[in-house]
Short mmCIF file of C-alpha atoms and ligand atoms in Angstrom, two decimals:
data_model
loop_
_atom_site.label_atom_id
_atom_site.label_comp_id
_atom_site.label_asym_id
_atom_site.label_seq_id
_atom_site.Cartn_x
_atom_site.Cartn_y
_atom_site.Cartn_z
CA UNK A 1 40.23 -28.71 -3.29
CA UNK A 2 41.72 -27.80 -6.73
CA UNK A 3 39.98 -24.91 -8.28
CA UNK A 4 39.37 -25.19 -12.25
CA UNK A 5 38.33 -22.08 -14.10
CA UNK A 6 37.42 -22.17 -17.66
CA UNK A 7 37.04 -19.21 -20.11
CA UNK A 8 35.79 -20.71 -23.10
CA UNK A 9 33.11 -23.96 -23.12
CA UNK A 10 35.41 -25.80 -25.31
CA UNK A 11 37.83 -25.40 -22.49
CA UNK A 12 35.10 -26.53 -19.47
CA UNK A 13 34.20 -29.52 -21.33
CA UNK A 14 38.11 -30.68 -21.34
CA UNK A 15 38.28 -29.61 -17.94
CA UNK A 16 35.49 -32.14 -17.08
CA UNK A 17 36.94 -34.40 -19.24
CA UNK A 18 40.19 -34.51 -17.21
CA UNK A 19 38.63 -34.39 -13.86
CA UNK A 20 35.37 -36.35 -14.22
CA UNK A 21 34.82 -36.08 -10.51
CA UNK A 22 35.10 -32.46 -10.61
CA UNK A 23 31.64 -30.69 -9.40
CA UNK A 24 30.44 -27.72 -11.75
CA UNK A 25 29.59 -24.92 -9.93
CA UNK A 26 27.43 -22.00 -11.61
CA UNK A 27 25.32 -19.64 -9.37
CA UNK A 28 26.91 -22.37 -6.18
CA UNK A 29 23.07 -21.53 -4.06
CA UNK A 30 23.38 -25.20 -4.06
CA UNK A 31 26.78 -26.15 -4.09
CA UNK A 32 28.23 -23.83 -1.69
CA UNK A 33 25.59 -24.98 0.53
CA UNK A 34 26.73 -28.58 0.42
CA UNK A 35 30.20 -27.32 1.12
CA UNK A 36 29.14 -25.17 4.04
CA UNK A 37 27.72 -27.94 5.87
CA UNK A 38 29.98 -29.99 5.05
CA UNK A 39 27.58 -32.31 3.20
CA UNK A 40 29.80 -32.99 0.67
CA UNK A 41 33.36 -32.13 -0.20
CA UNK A 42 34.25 -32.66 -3.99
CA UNK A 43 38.01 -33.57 -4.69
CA UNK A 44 38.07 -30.30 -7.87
CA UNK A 45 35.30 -27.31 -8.85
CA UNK A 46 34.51 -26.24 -12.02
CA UNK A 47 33.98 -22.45 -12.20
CA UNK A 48 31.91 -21.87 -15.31
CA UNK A 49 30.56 -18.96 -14.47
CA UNK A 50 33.35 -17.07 -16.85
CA UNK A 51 31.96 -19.01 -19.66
CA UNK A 52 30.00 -16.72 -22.02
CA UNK A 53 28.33 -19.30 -23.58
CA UNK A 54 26.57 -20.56 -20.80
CA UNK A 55 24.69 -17.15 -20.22
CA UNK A 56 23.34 -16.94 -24.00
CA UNK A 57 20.14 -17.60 -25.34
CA UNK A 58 17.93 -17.57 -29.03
CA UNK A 59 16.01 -18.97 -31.35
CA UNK A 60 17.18 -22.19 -32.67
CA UNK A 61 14.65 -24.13 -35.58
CA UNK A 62 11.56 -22.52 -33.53
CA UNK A 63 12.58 -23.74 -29.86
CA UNK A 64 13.89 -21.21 -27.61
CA UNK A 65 17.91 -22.65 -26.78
CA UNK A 66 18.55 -20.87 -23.23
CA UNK A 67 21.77 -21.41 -21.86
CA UNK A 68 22.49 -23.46 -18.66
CA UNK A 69 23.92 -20.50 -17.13
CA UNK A 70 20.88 -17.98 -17.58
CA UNK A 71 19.70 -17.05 -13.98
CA UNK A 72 15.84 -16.68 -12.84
CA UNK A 73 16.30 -12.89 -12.59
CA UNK A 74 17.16 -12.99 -16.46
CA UNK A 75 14.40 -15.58 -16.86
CA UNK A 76 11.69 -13.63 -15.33
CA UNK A 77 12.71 -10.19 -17.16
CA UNK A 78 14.18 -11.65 -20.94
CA UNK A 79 11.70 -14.75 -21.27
CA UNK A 80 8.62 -14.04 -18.81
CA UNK A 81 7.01 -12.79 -22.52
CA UNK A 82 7.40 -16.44 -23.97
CA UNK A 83 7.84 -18.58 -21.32
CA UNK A 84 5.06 -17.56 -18.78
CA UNK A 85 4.83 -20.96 -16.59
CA UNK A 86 8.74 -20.88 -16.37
CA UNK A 87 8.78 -17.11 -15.10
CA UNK A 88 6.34 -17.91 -12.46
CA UNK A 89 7.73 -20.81 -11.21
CA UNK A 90 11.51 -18.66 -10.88
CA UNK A 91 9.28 -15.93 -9.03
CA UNK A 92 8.91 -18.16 -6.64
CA UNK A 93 12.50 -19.55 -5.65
CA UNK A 94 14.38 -18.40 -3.15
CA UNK A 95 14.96 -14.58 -3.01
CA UNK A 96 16.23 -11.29 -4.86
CA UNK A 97 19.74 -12.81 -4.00
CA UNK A 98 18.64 -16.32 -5.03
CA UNK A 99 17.52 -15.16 -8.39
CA UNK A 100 20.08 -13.30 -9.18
CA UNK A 101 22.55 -16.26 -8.79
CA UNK A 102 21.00 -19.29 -9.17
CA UNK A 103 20.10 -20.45 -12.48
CA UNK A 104 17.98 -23.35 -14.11
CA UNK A 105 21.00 -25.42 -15.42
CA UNK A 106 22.05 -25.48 -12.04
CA UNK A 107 18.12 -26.46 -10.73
CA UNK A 108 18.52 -29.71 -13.80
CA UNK A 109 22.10 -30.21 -12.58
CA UNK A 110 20.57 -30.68 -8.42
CA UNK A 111 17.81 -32.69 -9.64
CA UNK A 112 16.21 -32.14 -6.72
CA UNK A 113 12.74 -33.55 -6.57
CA UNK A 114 11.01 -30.35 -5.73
CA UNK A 115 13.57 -28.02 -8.18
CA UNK A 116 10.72 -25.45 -8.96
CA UNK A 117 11.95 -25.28 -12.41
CA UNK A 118 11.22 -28.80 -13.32
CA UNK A 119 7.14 -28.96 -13.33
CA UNK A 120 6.63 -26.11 -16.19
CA UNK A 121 9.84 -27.60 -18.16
CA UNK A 122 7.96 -30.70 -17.93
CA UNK A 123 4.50 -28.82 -18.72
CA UNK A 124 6.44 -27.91 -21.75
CA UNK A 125 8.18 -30.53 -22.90
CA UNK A 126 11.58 -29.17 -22.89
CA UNK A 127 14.57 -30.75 -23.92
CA UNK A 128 18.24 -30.57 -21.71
CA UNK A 129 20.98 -30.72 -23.73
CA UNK A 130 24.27 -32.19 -22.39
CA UNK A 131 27.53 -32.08 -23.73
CA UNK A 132 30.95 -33.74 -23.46
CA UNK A 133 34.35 -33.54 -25.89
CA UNK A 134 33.16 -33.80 -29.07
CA UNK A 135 29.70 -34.80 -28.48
CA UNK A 136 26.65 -33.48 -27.57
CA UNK A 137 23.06 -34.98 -27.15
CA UNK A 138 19.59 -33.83 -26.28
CA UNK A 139 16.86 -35.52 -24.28
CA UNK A 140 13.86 -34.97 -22.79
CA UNK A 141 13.54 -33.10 -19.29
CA UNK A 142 10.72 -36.15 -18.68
CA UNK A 143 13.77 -38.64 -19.26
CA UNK A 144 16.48 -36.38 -17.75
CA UNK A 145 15.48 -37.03 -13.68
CA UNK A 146 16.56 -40.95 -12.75
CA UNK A 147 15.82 -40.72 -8.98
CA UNK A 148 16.05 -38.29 -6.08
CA UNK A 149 19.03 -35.60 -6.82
CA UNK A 150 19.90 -38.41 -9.78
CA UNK A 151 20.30 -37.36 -12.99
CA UNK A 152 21.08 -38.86 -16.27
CA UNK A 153 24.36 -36.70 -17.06
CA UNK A 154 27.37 -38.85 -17.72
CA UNK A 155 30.83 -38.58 -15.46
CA UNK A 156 32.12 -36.54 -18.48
CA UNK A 157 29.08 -34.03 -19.26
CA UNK A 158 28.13 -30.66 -18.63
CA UNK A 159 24.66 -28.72 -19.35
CA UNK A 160 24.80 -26.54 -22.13
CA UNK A 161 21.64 -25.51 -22.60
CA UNK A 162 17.60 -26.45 -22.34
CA UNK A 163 15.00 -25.78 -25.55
CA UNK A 164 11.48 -25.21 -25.10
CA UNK A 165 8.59 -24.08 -27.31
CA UNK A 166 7.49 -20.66 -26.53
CA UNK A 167 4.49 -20.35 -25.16
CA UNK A 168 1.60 -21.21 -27.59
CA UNK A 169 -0.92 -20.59 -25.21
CA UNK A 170 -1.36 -19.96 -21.08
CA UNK A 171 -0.01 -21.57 -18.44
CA UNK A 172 0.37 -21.40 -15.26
CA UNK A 173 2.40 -22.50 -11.96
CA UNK A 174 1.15 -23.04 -8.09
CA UNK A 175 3.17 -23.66 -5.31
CA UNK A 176 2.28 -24.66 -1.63
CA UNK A 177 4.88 -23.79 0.83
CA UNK A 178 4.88 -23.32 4.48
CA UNK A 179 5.09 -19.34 3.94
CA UNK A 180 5.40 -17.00 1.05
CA UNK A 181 8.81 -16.52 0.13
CA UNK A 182 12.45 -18.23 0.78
CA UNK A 183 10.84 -21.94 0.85
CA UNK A 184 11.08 -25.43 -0.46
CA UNK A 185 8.05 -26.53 -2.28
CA UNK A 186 6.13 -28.94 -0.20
CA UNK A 187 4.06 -29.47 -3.53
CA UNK A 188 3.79 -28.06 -6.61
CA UNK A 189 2.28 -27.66 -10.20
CA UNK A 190 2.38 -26.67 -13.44
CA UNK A 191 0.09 -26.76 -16.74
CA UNK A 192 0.66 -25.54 -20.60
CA UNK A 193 -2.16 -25.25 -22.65
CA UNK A 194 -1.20 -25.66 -26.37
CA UNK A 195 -4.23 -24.67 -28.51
CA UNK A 196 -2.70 -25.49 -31.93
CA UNK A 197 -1.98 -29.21 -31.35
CA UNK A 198 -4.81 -29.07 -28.56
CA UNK A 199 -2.68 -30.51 -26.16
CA UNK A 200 -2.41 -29.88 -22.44
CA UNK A 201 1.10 -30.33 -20.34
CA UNK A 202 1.33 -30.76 -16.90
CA UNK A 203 4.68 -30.99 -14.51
CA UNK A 204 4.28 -31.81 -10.51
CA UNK A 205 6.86 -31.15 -8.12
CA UNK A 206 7.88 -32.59 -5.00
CA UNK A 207 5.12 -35.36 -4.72
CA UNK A 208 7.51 -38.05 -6.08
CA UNK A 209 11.25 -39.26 -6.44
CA UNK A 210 11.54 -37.42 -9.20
CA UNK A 211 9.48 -34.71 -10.68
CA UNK A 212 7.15 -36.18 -12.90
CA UNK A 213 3.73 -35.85 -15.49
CA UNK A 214 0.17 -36.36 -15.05
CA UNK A 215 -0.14 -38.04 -18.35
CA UNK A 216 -3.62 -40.06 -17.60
CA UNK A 217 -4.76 -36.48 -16.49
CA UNK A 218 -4.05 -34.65 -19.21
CA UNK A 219 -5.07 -36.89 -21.88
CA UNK A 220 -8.43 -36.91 -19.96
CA UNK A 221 -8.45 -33.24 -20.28
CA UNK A 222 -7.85 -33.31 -23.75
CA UNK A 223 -10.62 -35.82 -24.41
CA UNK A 224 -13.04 -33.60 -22.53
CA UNK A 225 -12.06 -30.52 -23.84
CA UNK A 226 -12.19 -32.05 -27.58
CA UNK A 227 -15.61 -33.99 -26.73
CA UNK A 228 -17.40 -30.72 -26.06
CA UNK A 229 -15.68 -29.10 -28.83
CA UNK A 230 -14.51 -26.42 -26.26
CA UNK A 231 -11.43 -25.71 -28.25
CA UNK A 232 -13.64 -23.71 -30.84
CA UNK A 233 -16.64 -22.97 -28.96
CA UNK A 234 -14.58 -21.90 -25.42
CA UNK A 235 -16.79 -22.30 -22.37
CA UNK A 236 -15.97 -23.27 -18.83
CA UNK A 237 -15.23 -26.44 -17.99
CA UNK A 238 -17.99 -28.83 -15.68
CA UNK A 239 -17.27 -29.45 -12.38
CA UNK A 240 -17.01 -32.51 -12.49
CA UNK A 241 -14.52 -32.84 -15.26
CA UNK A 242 -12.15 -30.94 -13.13
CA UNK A 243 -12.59 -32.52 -10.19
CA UNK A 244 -11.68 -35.76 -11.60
CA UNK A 245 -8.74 -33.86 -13.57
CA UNK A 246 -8.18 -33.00 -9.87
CA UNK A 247 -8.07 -36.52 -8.99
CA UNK A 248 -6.33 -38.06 -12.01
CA UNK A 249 -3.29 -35.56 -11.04
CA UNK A 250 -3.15 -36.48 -7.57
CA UNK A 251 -2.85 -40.05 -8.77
CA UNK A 252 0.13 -40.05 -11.03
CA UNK A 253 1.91 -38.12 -7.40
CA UNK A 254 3.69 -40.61 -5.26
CA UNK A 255 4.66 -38.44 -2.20
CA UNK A 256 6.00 -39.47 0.79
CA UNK A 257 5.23 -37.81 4.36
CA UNK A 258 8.01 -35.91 5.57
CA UNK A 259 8.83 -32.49 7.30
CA UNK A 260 7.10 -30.38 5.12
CA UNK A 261 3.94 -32.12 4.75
CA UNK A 262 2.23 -35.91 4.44
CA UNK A 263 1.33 -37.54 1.70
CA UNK A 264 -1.98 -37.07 2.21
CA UNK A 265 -2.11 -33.55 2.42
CA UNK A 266 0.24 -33.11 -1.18
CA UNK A 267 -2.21 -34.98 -2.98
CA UNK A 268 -4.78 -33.31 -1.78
CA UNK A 269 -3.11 -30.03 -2.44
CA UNK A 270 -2.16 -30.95 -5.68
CA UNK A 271 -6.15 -31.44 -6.60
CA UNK A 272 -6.87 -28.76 -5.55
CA UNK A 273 -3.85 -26.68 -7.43
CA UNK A 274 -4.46 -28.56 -10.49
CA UNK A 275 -8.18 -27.77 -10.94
CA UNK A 276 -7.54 -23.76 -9.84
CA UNK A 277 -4.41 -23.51 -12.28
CA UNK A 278 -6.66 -25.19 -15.36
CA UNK A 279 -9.43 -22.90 -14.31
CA UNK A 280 -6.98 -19.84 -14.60
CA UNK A 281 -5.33 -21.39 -17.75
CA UNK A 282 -8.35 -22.03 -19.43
CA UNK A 283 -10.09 -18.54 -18.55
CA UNK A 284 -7.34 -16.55 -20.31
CA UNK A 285 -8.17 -18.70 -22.94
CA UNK A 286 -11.35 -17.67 -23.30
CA UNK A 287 -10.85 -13.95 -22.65
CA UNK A 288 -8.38 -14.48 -25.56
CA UNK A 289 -10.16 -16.65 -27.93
CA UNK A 290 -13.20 -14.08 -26.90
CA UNK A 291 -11.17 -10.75 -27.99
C1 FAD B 1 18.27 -19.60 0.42
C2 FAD B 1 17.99 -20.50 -0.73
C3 FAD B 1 16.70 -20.56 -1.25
C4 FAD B 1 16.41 -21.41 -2.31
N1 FAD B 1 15.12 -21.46 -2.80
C5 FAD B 1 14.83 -22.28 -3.83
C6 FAD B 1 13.50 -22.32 -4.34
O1 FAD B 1 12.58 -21.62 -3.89
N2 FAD B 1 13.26 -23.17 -5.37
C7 FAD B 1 14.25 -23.95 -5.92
O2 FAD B 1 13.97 -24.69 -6.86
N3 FAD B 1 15.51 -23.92 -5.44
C8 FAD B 1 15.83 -23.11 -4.42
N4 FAD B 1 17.10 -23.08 -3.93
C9 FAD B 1 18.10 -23.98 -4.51
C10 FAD B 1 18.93 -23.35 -5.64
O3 FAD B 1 18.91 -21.94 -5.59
C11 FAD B 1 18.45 -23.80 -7.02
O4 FAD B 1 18.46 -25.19 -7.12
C12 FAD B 1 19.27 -23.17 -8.15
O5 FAD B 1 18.62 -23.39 -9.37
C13 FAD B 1 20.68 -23.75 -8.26
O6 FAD B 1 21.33 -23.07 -9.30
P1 FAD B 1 22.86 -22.64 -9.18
O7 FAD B 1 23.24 -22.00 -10.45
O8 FAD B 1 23.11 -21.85 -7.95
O9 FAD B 1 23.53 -24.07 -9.05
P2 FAD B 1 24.88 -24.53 -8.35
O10 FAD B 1 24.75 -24.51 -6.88
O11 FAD B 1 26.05 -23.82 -8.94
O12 FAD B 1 24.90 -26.05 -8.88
C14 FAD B 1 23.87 -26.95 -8.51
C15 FAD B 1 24.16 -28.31 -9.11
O13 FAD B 1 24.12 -28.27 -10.52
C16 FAD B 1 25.37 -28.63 -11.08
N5 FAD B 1 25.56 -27.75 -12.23
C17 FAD B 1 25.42 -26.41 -12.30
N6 FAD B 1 25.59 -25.98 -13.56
C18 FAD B 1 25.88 -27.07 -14.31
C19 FAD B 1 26.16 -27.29 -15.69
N7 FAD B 1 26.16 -26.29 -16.60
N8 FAD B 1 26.40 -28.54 -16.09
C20 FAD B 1 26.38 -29.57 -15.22
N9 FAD B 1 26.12 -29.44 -13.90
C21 FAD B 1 25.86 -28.20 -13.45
C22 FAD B 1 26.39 -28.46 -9.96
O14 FAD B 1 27.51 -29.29 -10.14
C23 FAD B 1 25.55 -28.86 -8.76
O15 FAD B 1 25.46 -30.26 -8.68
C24 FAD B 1 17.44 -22.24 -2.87
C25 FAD B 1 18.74 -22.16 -2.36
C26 FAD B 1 19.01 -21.31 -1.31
C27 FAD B 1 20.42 -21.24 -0.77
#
């Protein structure tokens, strides 16, 4: 296996350039898995975790621009401040060990369907940003996922970075698992409420191919919440309009049954984790618009 080591990006992204079937590796909690078990056996490996640029982030044109290579302990301590679905969702993964290796470039570079980083960049709306010699584009993390582990980076691109809006207002992330700690999702959601364009986001994990939105959901929260003027005049939400938020989510899921759970029992989890993570959303909300 030939073993490429970049210094410099500019250097990586001729590396990959010259060995398109070369696998990147950054934190490897995935990678050196696949090679452990033999899974998979790439012909060259792309070392980029000398590559300064991958472990920078700032402010770019009001979007938070966070390198591919910034782990989930950084996340969690530098960003939990402005990106509070995000830093929940890298509480969760793995361990101390995982977090201090594994990062979210390499989470978008798996593509795995229940990547616990996915649902609040999709809550969010962020953007990945993928780059090759000489080029460089930007798309949307809800266009980035093509299929189970599938992804739409090109033979010759890397992940530079992903930009998201700081927080405008709360959000929140759920995960059911079959215990507390060290453990694939068997479902899982996220939600960003955005008071200034009164919007609400939503991500779900591991209840489809691909991680996906609850679009019909949210827009029927937004109606609601704009109907009873609730963005002024904050007060809970009826039962009823949560329940069938509860509903709408578990509707845009299409999970499968498998090891961790049946289909069944993700959508019904994923009602029930929508309407409590609204409810917890929408409370700090209040307390806030209250204060
Ligand atoms: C014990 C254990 C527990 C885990 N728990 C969780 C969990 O709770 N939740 C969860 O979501 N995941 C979990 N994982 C999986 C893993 O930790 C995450 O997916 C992590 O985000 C991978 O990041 P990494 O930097 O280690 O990626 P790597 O293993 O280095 O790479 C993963 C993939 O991304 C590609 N890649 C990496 N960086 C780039 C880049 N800049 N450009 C292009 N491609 C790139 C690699 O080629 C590879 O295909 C766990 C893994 C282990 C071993």
């Amino acid at each position: 296996m030939e073993f490429l080591q970049p210094t410099t990006w500019a250097e990586a992204l001729q590396m990959k350039s010259a060995h398109p079937e070369a696998m990147a590796i950054a934190g490897g909690t995935d990678v050196m898995v696949e090679i452990n078990l033999d899974r998979h056996r790439p012909a060259a490996i792309i070392d980029l975790t000398r590559v300064a640029e991958l472990t920078e982030w700032g402010m770019e044109a009001g979007l938070l621009r966070i390198g591919a290579g910034v782990t989930y302990a950084r996340i969690i301590g530098e960003l939990g401040g402005q990106l509070q679905g995000l830093a929940m969702a890298s509480r969760t993964v793995g361990s101390p060990q995982i977090r201090n290796r594994g990062t979210v470039g390499g989470n978008l570079g798996s593509a795995s369907p229940a990547g616990d980083a996915h649902p609040p960049l999709l809550a969010s709306d962020a953007v990945v940003e993928l780059a090759s010699v000489g080029a460089r584009r930007r798309l949307p993390v809800r266009d980035f996922f093509t299929g189970p582990k599938q992804n739409a980076m090109k033979k010759d691109e890397l992940i530079s970075a992903f930009l998201v809006e700081p927080a405008k207002g709360p959000q929140q992330f759920s995960k059911v698992g079959t215990r507390n700690a060290m453990v694939i999702a068997v479902c899982s959601f996220a939600i960003a409420i955005d008071p200034e364009r009164r919007q609400i986001g939503t991500g779900i994990g591991s209840a489809a191919p691909t991680p996906v939105v609850a679009g019909d959901a949210a827009s029927f929260l937004e109606g609601v919440l704009e109907e009873g003027g609730m963005w002024d005049t904050p007060r809970a939400a009826d039962s009823k309009a949560l329940q069938r938020f509860g509903e709408l989510v578990a509707a845009a899921a299409r999970p499968i049954d498998d090891v961790r759970g049946t289909a069944a029992y993700r959508r019904h989890a994923l009602s029930v984790m929508a309407r409590r993570t609204f409810g917890w959303a929408w409370d700090e909300y209040r307390t806030r618009a209250s204060a």
